[in-house]
Amino acid sequence: MVGRNAYDTPIRRLSCWLPITLYSQVEVSGWINILKKMSLPVLTIVLVSFGGWAWTTRNIMIGTMQEDFIMVARAKGVPERKIIYGHALKAAAPPPIITMVIFGLIGSLGGAIITEIVFNWPGMGRLYYEALQLNAVRTMMALNYMFAVLTVLSMVLADILYGYLDPRIRIGAAARS
């Protein structure tokens, strides 16, 4: 085989397109380079969390598909596709989807410790791991405090978004009338 050597493997060829670590021997510069280096860690985090999102959405849809308004729509002869996407998903989506998205964002800000270590990504999870190794108590306390504040703020944001996106939830004076 002409042009191939012992070090030319499919993984080595793939690592040219999708680098395995963020900081290898080359300097990170330019948006395209950063996006290429971010692709594998982001793909890993998305694939890991997708199963939980799919399971939660499935269970919520199973409960919604047994509601009375779905039975009425079926009795009227509405196509099943319109029932699922137009009626059931619209009624089931706001609270669970908002909750999953907001906690997913908070989790990504907090950092996925294992993913950041494997891909040599400098994030909050890696900082927390290094603080654990060095027994840096103040750094760990500051990170825990920041994660707690972000979690509380995200819960408040989720409650506000529930009121705007879900017509069944009313806030303040609208609830009394």
Coordinates of C-alpha atoms in Angstrom, one line a residue, residues 10 37 39 47 55-56 71 73 78 92-93 105 114-115 118-119 124 145 169 171 174:
P10 CA -8.8 4.9 11.1
K37 CA -12.4 20.4 19.1
S39 CA -17.7 18.3 18.8
L47 CA -25.7 11.0 23.8
W55 CA -37.6 7.9 28.5
T56 CA -39.2 10.9 30.3
M71 CA -60.2 10.3 23.2
A73 CA -60.2 13.9 19.2
V78 CA -58.8 13.5 13.8
A92 CA -47.4 17.5 27.6
A93 CA -44.4 19.5 26.6
L105 CA -27.9 23.8 30.9
I114 CA -15.6 12.6 33.5
T115 CA -16.1 14.1 30.0
V118 CA -11.2 12.3 29.2
F119 CA -11.2 15.1 26.5
M124 CA -15.9 23.7 35.8
Y145 CA -22.0 27.7 46.4
I169 CA -50.9 27.6 35.1
I171 CA -49.8 33.4 38.3
A174 CA -54.9 35.9 36.7

